[in-house]
mmCIF file of N, CA and C in Angstrom:
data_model
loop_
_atom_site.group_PDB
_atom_site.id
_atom_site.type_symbol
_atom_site.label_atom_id
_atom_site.label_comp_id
_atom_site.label_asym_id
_atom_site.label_seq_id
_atom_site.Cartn_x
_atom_site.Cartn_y
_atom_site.Cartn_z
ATOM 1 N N UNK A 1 0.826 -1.191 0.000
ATOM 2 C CA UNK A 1 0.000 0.000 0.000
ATOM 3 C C UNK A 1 0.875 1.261 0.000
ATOM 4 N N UNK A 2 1.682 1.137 0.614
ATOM 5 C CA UNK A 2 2.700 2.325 0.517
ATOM 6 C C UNK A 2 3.574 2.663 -0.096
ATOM 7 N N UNK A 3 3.994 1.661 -1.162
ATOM 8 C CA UNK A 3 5.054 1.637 -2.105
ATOM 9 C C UNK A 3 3.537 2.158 -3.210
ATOM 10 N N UNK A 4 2.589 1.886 -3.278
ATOM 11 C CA UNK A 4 1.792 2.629 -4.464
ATOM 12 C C UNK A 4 1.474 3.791 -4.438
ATOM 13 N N UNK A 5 1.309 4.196 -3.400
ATOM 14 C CA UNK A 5 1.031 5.913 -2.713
ATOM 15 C C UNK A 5 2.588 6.562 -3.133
ATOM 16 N N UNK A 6 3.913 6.005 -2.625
ATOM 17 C CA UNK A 6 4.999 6.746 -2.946
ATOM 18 C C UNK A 6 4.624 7.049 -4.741
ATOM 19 N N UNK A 7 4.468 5.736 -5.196
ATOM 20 C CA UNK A 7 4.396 5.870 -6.878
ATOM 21 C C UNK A 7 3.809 6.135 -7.581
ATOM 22 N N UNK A 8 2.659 6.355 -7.249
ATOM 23 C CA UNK A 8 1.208 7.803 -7.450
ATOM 24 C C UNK A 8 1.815 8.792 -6.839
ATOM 25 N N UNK A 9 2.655 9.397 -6.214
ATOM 26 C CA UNK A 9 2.694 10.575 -5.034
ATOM 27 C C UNK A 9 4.029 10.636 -6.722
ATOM 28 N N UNK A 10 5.194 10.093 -6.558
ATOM 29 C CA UNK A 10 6.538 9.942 -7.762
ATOM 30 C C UNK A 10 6.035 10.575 -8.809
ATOM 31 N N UNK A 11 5.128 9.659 -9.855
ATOM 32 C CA UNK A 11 4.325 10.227 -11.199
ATOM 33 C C UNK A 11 3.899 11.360 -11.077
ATOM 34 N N UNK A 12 3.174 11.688 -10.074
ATOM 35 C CA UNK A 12 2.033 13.085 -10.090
ATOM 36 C C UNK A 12 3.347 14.154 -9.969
ATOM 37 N N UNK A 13 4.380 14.518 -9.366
ATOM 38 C CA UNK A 13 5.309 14.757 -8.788
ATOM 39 C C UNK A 13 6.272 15.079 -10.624
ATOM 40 N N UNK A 14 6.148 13.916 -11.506
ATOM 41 C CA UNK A 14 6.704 13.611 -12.496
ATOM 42 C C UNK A 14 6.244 14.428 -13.569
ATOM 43 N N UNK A 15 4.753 14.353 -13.573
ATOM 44 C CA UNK A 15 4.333 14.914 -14.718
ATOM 45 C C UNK A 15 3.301 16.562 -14.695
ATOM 46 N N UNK A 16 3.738 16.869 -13.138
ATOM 47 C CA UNK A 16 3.513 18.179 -12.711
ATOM 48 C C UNK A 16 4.634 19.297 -13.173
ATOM 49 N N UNK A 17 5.598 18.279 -13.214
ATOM 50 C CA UNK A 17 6.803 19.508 -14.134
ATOM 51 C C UNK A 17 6.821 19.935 -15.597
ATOM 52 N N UNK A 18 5.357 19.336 -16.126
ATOM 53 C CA UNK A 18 5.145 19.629 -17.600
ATOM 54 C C UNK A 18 3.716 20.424 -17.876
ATOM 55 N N UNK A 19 3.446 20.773 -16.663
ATOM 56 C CA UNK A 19 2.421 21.757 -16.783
ATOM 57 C C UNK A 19 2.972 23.185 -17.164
ATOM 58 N N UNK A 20 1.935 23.703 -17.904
ATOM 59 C CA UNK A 20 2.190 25.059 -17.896
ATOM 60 C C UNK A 20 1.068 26.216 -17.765
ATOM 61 N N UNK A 21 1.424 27.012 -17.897
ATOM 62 C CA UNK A 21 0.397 28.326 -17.851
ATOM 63 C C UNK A 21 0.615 29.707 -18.940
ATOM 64 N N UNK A 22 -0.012 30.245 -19.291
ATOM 65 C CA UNK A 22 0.431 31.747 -20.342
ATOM 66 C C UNK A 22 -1.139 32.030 -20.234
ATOM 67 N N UNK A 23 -0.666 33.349 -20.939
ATOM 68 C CA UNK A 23 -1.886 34.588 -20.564
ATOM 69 C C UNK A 23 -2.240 34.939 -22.151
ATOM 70 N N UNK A 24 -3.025 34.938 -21.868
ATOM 71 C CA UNK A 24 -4.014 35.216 -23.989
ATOM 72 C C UNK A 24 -3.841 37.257 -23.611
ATOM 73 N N UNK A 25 -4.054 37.585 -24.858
ATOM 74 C CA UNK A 25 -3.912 38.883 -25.305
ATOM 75 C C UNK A 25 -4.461 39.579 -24.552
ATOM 76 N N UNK A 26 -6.233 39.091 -24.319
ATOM 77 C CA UNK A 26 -7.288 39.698 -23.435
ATOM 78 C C UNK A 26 -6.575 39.642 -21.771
ATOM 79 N N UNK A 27 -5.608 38.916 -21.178
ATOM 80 C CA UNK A 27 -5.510 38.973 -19.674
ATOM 81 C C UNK A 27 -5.875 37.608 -19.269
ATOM 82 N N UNK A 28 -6.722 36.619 -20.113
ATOM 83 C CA UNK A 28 -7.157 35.876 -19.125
ATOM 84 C C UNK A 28 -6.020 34.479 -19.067
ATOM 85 N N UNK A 29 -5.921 33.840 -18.023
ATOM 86 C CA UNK A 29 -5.292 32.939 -17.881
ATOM 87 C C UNK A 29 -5.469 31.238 -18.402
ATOM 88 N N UNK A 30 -4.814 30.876 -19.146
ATOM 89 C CA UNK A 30 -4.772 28.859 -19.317
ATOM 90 C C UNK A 30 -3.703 28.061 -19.082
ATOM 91 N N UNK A 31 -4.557 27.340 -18.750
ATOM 92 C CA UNK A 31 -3.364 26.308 -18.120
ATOM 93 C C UNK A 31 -3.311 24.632 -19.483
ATOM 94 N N UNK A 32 -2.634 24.752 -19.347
ATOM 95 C CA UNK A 32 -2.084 23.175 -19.993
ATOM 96 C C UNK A 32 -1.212 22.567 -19.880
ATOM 97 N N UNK A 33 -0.841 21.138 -20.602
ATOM 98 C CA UNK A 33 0.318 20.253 -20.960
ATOM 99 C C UNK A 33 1.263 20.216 -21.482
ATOM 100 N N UNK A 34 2.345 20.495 -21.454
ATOM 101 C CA UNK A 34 3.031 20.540 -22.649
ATOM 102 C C UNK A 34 3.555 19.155 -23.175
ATOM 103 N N UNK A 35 3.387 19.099 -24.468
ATOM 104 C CA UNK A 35 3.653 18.016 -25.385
ATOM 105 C C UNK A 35 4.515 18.386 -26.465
ATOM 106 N N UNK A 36 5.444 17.498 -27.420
ATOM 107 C CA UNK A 36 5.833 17.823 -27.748
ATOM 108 C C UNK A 36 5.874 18.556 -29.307
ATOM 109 N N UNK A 37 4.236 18.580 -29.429
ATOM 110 C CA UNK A 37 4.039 19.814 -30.214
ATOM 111 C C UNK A 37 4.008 21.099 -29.824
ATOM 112 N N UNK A 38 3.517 20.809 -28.935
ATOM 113 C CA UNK A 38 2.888 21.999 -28.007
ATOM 114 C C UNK A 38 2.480 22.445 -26.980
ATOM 115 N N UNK A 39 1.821 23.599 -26.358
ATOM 116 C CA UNK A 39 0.836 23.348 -25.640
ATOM 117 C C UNK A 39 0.097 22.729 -26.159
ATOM 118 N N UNK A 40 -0.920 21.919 -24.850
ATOM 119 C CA UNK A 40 -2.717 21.258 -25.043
ATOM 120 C C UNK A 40 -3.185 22.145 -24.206
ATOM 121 N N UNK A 41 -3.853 23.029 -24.259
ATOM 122 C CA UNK A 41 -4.859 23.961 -23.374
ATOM 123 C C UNK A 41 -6.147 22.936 -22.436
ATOM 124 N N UNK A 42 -6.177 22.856 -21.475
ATOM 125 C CA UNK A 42 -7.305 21.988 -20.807
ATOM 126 C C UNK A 42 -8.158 22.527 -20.652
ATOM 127 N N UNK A 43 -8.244 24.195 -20.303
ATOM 128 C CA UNK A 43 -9.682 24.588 -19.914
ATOM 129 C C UNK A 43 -9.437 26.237 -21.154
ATOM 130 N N UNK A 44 -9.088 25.510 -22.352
ATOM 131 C CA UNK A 44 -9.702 26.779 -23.186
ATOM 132 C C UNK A 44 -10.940 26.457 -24.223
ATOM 133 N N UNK A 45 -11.720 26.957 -23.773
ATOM 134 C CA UNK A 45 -13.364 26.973 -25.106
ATOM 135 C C UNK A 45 -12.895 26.195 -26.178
ATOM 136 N N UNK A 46 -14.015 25.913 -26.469
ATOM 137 C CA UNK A 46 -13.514 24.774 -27.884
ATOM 138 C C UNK A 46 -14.004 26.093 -28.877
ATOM 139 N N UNK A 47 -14.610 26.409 -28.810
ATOM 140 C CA UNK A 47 -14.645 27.435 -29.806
ATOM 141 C C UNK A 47 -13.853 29.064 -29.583
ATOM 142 N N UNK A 48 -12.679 29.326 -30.377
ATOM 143 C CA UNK A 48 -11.689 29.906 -29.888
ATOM 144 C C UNK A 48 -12.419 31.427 -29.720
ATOM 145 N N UNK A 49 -12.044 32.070 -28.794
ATOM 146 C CA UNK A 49 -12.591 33.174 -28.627
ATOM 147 C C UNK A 49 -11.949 34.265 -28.864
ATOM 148 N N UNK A 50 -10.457 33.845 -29.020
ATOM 149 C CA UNK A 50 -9.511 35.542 -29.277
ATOM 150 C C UNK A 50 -8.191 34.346 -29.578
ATOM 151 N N UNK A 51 -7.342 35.309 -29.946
ATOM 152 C CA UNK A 51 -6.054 34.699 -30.889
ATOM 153 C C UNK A 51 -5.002 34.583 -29.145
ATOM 154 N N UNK A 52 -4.433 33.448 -28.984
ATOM 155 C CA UNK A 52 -3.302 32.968 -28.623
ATOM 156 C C UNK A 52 -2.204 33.082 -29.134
ATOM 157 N N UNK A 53 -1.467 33.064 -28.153
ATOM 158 C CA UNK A 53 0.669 33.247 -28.592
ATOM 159 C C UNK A 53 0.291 31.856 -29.258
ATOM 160 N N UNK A 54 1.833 32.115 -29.660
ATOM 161 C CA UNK A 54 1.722 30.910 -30.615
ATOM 162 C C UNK A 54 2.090 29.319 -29.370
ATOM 163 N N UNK A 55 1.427 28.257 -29.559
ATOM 164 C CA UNK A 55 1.711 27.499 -28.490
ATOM 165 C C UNK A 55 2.770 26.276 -28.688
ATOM 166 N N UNK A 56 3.078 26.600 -29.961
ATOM 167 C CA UNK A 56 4.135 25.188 -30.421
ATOM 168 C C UNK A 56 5.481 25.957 -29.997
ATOM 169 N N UNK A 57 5.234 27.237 -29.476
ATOM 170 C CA UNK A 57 6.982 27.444 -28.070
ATOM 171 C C UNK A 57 7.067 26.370 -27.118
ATOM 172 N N UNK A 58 5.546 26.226 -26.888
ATOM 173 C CA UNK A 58 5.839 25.450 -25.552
ATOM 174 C C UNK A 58 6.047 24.158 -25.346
ATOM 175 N N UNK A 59 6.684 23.486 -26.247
ATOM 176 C CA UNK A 59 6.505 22.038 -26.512
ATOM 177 C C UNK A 59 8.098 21.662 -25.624
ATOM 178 N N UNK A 60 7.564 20.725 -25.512
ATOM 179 C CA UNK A 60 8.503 20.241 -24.414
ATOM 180 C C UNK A 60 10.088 19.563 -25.040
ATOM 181 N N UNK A 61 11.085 20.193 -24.070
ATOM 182 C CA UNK A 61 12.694 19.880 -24.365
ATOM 183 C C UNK A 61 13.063 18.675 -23.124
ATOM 184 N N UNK A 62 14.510 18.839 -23.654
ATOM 185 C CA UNK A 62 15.013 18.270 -22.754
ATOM 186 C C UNK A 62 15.120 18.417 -21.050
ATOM 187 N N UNK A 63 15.281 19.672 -21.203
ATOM 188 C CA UNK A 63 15.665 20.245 -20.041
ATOM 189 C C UNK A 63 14.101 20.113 -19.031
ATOM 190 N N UNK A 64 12.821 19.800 -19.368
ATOM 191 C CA UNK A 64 11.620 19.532 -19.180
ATOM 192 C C UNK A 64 11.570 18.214 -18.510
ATOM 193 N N UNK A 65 12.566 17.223 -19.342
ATOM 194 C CA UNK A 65 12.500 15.869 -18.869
ATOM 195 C C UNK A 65 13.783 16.281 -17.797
ATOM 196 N N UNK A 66 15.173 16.307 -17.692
ATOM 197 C CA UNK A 66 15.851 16.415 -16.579
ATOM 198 C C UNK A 66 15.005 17.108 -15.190
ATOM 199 N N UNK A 67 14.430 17.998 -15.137
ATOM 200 C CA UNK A 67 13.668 18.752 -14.385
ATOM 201 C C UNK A 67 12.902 17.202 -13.737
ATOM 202 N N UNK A 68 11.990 17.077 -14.900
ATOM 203 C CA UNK A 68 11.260 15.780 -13.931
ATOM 204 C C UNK A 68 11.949 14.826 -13.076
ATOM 205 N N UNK A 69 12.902 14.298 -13.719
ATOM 206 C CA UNK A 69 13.719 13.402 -13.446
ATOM 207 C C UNK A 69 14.504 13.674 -11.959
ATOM 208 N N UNK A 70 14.693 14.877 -11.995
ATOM 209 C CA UNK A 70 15.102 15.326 -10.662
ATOM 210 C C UNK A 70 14.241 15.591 -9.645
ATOM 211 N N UNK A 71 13.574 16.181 -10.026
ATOM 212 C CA UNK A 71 11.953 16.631 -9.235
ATOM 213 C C UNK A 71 11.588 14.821 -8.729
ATOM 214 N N UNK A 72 11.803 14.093 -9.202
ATOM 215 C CA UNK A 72 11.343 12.511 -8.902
ATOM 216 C C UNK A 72 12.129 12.254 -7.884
ATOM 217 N N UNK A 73 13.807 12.478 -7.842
ATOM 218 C CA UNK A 73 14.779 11.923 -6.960
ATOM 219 C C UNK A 73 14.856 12.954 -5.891
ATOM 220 N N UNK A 74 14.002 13.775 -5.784
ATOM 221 C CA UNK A 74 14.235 14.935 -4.512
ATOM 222 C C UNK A 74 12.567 14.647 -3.938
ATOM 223 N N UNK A 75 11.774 13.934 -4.327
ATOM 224 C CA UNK A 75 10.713 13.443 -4.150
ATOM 225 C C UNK A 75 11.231 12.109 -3.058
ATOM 226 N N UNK A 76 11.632 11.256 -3.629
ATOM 227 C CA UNK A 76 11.975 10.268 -3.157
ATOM 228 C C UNK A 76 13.172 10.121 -2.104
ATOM 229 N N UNK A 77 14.224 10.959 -2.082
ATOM 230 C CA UNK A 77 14.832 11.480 -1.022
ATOM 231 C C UNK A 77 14.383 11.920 0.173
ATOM 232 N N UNK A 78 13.324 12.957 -0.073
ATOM 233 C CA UNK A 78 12.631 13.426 1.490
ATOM 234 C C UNK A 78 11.500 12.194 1.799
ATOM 235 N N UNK A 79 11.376 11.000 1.004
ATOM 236 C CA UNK A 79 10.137 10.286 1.236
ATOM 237 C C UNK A 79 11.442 8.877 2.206
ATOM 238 N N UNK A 80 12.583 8.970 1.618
ATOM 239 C CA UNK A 80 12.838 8.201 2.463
ATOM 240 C C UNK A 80 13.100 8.655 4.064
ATOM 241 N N UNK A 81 12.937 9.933 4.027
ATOM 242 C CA UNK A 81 13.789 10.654 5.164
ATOM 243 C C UNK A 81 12.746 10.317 6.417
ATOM 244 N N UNK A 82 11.234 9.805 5.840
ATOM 245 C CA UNK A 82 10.042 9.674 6.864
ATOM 246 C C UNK A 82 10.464 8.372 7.834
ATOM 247 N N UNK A 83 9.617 8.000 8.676
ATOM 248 C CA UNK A 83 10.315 7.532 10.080
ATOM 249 C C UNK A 83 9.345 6.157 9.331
ATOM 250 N N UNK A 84 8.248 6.883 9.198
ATOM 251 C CA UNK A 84 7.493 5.829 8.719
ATOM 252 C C UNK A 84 7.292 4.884 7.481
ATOM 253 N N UNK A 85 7.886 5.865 6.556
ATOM 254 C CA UNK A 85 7.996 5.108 5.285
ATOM 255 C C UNK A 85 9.640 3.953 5.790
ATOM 256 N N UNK A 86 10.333 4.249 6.474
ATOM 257 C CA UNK A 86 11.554 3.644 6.222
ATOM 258 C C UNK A 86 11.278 2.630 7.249
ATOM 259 N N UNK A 87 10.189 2.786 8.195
ATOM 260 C CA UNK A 87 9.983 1.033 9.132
ATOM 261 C C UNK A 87 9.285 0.178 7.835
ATOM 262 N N UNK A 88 8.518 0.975 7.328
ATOM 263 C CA UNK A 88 7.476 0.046 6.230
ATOM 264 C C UNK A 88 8.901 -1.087 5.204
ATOM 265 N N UNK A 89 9.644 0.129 5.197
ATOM 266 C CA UNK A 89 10.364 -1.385 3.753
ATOM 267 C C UNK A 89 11.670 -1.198 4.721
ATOM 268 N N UNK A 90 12.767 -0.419 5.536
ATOM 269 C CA UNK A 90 13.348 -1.412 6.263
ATOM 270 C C UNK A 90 13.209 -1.299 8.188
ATOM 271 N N UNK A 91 12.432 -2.720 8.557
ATOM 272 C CA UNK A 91 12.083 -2.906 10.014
ATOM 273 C C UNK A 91 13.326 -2.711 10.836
ATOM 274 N N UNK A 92 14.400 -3.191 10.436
ATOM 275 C CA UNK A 92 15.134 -3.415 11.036
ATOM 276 C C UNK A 92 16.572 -2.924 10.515
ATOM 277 N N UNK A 93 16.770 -1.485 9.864
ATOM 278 C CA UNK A 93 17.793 -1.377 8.635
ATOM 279 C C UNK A 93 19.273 -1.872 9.727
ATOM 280 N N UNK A 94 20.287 -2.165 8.701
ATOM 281 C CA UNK A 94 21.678 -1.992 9.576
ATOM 282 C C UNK A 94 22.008 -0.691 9.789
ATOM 283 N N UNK A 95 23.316 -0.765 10.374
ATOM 284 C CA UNK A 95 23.793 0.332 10.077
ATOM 285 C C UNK A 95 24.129 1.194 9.231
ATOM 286 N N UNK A 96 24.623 0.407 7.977
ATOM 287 C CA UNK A 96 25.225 0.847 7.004
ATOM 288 C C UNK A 96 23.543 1.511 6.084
ATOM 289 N N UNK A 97 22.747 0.947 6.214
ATOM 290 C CA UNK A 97 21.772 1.175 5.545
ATOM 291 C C UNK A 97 21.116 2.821 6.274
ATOM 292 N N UNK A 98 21.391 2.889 7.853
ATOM 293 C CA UNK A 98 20.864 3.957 8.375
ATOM 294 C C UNK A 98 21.876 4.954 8.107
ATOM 295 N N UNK A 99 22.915 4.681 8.110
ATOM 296 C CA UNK A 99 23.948 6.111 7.401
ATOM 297 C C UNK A 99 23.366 6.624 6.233
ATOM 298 N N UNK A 100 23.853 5.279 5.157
ATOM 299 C CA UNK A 100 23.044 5.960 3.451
ATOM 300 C C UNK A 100 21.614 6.960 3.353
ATOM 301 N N UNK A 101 20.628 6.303 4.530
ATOM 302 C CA UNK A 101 19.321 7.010 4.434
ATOM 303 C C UNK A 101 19.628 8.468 5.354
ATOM 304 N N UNK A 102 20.706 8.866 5.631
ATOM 305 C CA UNK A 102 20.823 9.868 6.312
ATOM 306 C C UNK A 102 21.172 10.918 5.693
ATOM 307 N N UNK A 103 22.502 10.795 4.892
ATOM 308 C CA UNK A 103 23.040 11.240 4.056
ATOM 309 C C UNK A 103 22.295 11.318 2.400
ATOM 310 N N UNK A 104 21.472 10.634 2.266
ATOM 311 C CA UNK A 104 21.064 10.350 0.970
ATOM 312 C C UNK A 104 20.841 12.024 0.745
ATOM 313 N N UNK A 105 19.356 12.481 1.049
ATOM 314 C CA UNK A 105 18.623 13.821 1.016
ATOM 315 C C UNK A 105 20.069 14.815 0.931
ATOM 316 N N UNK A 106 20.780 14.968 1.609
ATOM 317 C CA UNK A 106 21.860 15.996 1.567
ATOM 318 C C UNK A 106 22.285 15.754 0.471
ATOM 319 N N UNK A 107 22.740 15.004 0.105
ATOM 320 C CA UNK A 107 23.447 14.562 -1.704
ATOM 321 C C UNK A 107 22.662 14.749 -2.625
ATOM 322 N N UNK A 108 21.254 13.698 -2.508
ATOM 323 C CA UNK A 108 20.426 14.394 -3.753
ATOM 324 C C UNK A 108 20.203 15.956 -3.240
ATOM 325 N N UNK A 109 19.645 16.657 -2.432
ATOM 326 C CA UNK A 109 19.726 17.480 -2.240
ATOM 327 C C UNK A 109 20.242 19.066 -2.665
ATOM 328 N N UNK A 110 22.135 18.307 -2.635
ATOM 329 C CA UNK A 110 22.889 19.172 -3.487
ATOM 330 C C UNK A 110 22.686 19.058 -4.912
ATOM 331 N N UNK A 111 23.044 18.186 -5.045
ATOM 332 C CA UNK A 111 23.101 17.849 -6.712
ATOM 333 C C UNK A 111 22.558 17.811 -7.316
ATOM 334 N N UNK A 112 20.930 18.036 -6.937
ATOM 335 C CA UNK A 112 19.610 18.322 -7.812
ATOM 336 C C UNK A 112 19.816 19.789 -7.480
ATOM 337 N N UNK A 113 20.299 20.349 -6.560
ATOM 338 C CA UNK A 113 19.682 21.991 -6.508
ATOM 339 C C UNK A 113 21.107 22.889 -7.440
ATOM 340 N N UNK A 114 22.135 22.158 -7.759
ATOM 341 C CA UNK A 114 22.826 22.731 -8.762
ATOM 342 C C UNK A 114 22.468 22.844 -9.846
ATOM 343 N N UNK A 115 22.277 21.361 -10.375
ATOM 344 C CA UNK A 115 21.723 21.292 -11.957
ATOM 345 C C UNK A 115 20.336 22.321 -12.240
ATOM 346 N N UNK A 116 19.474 21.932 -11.162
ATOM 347 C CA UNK A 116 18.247 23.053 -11.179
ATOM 348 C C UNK A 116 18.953 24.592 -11.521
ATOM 349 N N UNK A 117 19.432 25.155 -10.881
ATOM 350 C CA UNK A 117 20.685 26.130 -11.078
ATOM 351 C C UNK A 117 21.208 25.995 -12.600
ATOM 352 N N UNK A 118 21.654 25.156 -13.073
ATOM 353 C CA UNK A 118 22.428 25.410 -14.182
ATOM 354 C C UNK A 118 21.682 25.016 -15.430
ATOM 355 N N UNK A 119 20.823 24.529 -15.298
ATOM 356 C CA UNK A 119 19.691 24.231 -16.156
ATOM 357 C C UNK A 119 18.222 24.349 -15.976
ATOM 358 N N UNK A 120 17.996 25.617 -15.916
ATOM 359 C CA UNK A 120 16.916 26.382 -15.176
ATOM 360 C C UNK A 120 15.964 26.580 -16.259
ATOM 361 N N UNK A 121 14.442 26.318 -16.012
ATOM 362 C CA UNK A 121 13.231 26.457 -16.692
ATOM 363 C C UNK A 121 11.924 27.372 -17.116
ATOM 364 N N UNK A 122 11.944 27.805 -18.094
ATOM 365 C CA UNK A 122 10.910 28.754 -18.029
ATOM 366 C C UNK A 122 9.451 28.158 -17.762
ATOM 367 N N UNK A 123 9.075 26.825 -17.326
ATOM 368 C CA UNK A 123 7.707 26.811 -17.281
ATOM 369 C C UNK A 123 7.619 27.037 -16.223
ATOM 370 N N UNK A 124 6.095 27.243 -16.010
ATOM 371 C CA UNK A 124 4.997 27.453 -15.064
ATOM 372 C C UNK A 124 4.039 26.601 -14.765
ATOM 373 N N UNK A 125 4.098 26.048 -13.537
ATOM 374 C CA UNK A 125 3.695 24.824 -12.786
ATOM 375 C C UNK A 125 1.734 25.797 -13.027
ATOM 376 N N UNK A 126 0.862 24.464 -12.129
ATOM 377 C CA UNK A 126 -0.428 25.425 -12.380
ATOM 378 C C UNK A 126 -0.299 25.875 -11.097
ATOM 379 N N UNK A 127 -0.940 27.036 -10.771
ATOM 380 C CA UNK A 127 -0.342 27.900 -9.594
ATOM 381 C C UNK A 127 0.565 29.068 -9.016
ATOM 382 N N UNK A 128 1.092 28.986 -10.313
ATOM 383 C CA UNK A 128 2.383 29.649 -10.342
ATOM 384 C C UNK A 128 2.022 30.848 -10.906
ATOM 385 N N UNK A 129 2.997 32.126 -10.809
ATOM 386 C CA UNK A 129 2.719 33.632 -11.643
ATOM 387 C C UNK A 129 3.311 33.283 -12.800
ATOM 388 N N UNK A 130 2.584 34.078 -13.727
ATOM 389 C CA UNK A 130 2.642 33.830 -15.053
ATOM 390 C C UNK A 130 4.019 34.672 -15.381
ATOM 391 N N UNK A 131 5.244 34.779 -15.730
ATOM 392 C CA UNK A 131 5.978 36.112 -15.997
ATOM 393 C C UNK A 131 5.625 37.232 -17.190
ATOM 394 N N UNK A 132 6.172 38.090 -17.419
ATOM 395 C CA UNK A 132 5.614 38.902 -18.485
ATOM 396 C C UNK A 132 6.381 38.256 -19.728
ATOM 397 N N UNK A 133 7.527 37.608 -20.104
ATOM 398 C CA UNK A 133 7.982 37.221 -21.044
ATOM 399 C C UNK A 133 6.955 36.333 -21.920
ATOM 400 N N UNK A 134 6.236 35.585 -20.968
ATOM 401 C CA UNK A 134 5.182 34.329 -21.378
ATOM 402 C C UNK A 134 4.039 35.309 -21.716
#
């Protein structure tokens, strides 16, 4: 039960870094997917009501998938760090196993918050302020 919750909690976690958001001409706000055509708008009218940026900017790169990919291992770092998730899969860890889970979070930690740093993203999670560039 708890290894499926981490991996529903992982995915959602995964494919939240490919959301986006932009602002139509009029002010108003949409949110979508990015794919790798494009945006997919989820909550814009099917019948278009005013002209959109163009949305095949927003189609998804690389740097979209590293993001996830990291966003997954800094997910799973603070999930081992729980008291409770780590009796569930180890009851009884050794020692050597309670060092690694100690240290783990500090390492991913660093090393996801550099690359984040050096390979930094213009999207917009849903929730997020829209910038004026978008």
């Amino acid at each position: 039960m708890t290894q499926s919750l981490l991996l529903l909690l992982a995915v959602s976690c995964f494919l939240a870094r490919f959301t986006d958001s932009l602002r139509s001409p009029d002010g108003r706000l949409y949110y979508g997917f990015a794919t790798l055509r494009g945006m997919w708008l989820f909550d814009y009218p099917s019948p278009p009501s005013e002209a959109l940026p163009e949305l095949s900017k927003y189609r998804l790169r690389l740097v979209d998938f590293v993001h996830a990919v990291l966003s997954v291992l800094v997910f799973a770092s603070v999930a081992l760090r729980d008291k409770n998730v780590v009796d569930c899969f180890y009851p009884q860890p050794k020692h050597e196993t309670k060092e690694v889970l100690d240290t783990l979070p500090l390492g991913v930690g660093v090393i996801c918050g550099l690359l984040f740093v050096v390979f930094p993203t213009r999207r917009h999670g849903i929730g997020y302020p829209v910038t004026k560039e978008n």
